CSV table of C-alpha atoms in Angstrom, one decimal:
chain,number,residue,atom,x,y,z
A,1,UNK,CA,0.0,0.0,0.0
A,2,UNK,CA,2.8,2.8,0.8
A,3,UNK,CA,3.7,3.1,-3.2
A,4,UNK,CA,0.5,4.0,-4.3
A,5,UNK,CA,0.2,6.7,-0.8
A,6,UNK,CA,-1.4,4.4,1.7
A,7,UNK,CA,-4.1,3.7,-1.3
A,8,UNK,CA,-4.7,0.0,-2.4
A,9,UNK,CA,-3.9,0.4,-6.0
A,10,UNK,CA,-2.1,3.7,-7.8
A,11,UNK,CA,-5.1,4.7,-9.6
A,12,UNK,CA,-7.5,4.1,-6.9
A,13,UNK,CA,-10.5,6.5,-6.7
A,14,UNK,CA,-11.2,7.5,-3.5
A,15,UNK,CA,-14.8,9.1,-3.4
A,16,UNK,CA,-16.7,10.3,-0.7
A,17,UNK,CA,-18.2,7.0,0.8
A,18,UNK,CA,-14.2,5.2,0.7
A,19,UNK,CA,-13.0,8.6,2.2
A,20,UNK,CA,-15.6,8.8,4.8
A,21,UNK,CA,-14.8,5.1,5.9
A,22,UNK,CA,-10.8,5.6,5.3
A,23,UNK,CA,-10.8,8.4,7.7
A,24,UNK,CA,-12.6,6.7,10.6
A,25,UNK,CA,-9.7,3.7,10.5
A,26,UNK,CA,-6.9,3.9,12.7
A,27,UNK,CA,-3.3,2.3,11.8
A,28,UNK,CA,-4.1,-0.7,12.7
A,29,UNK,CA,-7.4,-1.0,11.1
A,30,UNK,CA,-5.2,-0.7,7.4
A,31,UNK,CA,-2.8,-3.1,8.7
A,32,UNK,CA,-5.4,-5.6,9.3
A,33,UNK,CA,-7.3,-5.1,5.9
A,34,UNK,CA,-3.2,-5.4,4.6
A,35,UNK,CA,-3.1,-9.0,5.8
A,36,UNK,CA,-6.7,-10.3,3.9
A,37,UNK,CA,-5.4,-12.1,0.8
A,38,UNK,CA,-6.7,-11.2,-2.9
A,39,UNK,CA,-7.2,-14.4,-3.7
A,40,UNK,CA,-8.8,-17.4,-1.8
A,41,UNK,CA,-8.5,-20.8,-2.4
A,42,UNK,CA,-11.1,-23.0,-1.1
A,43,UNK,CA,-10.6,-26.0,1.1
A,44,UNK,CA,-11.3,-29.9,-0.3
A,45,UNK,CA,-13.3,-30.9,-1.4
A,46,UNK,CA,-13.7,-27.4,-3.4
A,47,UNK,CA,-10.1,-27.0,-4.1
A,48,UNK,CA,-10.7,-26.6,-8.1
A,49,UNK,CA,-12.6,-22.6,-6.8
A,50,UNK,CA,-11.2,-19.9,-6.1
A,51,UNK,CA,-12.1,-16.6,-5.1
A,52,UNK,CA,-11.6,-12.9,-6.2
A,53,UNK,CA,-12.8,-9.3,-5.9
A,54,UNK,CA,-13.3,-8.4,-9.5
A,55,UNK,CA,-11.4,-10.8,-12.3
A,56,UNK,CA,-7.8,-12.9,-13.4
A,57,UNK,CA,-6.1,-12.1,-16.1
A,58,UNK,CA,-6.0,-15.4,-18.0
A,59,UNK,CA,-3.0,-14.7,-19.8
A,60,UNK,CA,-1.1,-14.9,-16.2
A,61,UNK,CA,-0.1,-17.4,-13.8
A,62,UNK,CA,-2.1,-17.3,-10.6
A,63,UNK,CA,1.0,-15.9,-8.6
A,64,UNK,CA,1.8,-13.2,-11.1
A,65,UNK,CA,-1.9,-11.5,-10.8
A,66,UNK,CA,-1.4,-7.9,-9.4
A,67,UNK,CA,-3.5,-6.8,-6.8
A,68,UNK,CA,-5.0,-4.3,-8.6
A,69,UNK,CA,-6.3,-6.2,-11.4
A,70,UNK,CA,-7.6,-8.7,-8.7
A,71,UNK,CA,-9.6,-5.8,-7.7
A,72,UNK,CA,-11.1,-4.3,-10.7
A,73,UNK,CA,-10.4,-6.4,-13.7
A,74,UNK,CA,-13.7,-6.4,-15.7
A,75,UNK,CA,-12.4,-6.9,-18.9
A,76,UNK,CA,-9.4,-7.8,-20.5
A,77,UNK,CA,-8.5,-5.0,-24.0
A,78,UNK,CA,-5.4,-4.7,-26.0
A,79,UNK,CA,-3.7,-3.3,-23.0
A,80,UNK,CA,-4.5,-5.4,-20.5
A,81,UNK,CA,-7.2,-5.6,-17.4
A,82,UNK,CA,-9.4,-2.5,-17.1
A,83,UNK,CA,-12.3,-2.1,-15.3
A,84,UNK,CA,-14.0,-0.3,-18.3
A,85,UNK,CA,-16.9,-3.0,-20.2
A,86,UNK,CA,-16.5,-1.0,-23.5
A,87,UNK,CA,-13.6,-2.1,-24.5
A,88,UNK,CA,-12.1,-5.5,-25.0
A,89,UNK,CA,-13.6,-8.6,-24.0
A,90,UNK,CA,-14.9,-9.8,-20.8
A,91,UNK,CA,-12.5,-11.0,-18.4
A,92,UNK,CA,-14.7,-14.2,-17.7
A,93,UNK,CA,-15.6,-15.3,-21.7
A,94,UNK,CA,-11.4,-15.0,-21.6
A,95,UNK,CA,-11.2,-17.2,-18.7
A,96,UNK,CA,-13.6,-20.0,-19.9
A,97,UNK,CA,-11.8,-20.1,-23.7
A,98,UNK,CA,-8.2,-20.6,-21.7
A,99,UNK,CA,-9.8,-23.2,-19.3
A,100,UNK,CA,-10.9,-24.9,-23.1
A,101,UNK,CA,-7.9,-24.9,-24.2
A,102,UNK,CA,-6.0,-26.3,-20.9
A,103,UNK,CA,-8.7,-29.2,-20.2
A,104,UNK,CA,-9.0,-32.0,-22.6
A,105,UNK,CA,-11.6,-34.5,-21.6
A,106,UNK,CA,-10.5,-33.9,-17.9
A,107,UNK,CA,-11.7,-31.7,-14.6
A,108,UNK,CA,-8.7,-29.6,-14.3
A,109,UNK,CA,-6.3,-27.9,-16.3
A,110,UNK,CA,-3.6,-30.0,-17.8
A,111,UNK,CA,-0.9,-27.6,-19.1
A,112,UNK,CA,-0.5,-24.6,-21.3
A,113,UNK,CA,2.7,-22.4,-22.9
A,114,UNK,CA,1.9,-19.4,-20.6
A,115,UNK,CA,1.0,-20.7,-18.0
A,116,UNK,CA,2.4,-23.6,-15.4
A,117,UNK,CA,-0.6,-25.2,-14.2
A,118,UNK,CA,0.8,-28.0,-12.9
A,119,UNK,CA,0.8,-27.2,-9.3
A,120,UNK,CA,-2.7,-25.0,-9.5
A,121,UNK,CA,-5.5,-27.5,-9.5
A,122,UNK,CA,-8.3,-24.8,-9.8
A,123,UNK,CA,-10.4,-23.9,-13.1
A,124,UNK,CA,-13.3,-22.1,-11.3
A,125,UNK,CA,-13.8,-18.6,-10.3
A,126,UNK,CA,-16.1,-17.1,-7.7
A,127,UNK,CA,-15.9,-13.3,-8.1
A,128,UNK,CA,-18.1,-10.1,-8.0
A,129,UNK,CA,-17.3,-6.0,-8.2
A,130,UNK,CA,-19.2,-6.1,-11.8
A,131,UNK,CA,-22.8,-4.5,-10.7
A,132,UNK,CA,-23.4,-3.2,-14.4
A,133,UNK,CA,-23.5,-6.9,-15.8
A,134,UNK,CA,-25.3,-8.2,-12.8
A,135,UNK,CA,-25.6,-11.9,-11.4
A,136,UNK,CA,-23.3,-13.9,-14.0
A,137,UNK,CA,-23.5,-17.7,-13.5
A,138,UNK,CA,-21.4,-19.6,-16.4
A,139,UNK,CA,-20.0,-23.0,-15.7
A,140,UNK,CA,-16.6,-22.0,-15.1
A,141,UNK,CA,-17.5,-18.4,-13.4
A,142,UNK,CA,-19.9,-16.9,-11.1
A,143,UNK,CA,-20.1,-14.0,-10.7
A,144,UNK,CA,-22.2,-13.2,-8.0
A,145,UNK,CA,-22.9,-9.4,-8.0
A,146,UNK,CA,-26.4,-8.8,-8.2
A,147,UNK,CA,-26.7,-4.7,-7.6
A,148,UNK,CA,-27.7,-5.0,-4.2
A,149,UNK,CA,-26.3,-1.7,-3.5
A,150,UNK,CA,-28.4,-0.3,-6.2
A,151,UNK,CA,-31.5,-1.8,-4.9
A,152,UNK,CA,-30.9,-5.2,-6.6
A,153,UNK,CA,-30.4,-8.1,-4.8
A,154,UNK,CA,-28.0,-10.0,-2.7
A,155,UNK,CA,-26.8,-13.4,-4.0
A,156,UNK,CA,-24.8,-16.3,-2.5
A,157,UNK,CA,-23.4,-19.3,-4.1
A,158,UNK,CA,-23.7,-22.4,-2.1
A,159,UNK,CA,-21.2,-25.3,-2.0
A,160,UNK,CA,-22.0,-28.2,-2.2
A,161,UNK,CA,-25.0,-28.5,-4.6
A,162,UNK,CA,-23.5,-25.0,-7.0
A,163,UNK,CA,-26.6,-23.3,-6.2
A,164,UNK,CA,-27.2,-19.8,-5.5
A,165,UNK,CA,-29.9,-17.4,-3.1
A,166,UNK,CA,-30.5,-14.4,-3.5
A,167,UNK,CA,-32.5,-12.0,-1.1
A,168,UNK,CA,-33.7,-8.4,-2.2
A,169,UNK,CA,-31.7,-5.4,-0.3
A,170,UNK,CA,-34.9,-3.4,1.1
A,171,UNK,CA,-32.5,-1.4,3.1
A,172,UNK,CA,-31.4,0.4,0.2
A,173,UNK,CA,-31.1,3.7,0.5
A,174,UNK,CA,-29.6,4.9,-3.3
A,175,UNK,CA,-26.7,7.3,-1.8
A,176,UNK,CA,-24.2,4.9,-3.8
A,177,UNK,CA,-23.8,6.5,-7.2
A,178,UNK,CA,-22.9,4.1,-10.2
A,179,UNK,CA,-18.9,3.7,-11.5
């Protein structure tokens, strides 16, 4: 966080609701939101999902996924993540044409030229932070944000069973503007 001045990522807008909340946290408050990982792997018998804020970059190994891209990737266009849906192609329908490739008749990915998938045993992706596409439930992806904070709903995916529940947000109150 200190390179980008105390921010999560460099380009990180900070509006009034985040600088409201970011004022009210001590020290220690950052340094315990520092230790949450970006990425969470699931224990067996789920080990083949993950989970992220936003989207992967399917044209990188696991370990070489930036933060920031963790956190807003939305699509993927010629110059890499974004969290713009205008341009390029959705980080998701990138994601499921790589796991294609990888997988040939089997569960997991088998290998690839780019990336070394040989000690990740994950092909699925829980992951949220994309409000103007809504709920997004694809085989290999869900994505699981249903505009709750824009009076939508609220949605959770259930292991086992891959099922999801959804509850409406009647506490809405529409101060969140749309990004």
């Amino acid at each position: 966080m200190e390179s980008s001045g105390g921010l999560p990522y460099a380009d990180f807008k900070l509006g009034k609701d985040h600088y409201t909340i970011a004022t009210q946290l001590t020290p220690e408050d950052f340094a315990f939101l520092k230790t949450f990982p970006t990425i969470i792997s699931l224990p067996p018998p789920y080990t083949n999902w993950i989970v992220v804020h936003g989207g992967l970059d399917p044209s990188k190994p696991l370990m070489q996924q930036s933060a920031e891209d963790i956190m807003i990737t939305r699509n993927i266009d010629s110059s890499g993540p974004t969290s713009e849906t205008k341009s390029g192609s959705a980080w998701f329908e990138l994601w499921a044409t790589k796991m294609a490739t990888l997988t040939q008749g089997g569960n997991s990915p088998t290998g690839g030229a780019d990336i070394d998938f040989s000690k990740i045993q994950f092909e699925k992706v829980i992951y949220g932070h994309d409000a103007g596409r809504a709920l997004q439930l694809h085989p290999l992806t869900k994505g699981l944000d249903s505009r709750c904070v824009y009076g939508g709903a609220l949605t959770a995916f259930v292991l086992p069973g891959e099922t999801t529940f959804s509850v409406t947000c009647p506490d809405y109150d529409g101060s969140v503007k749309d990004d």
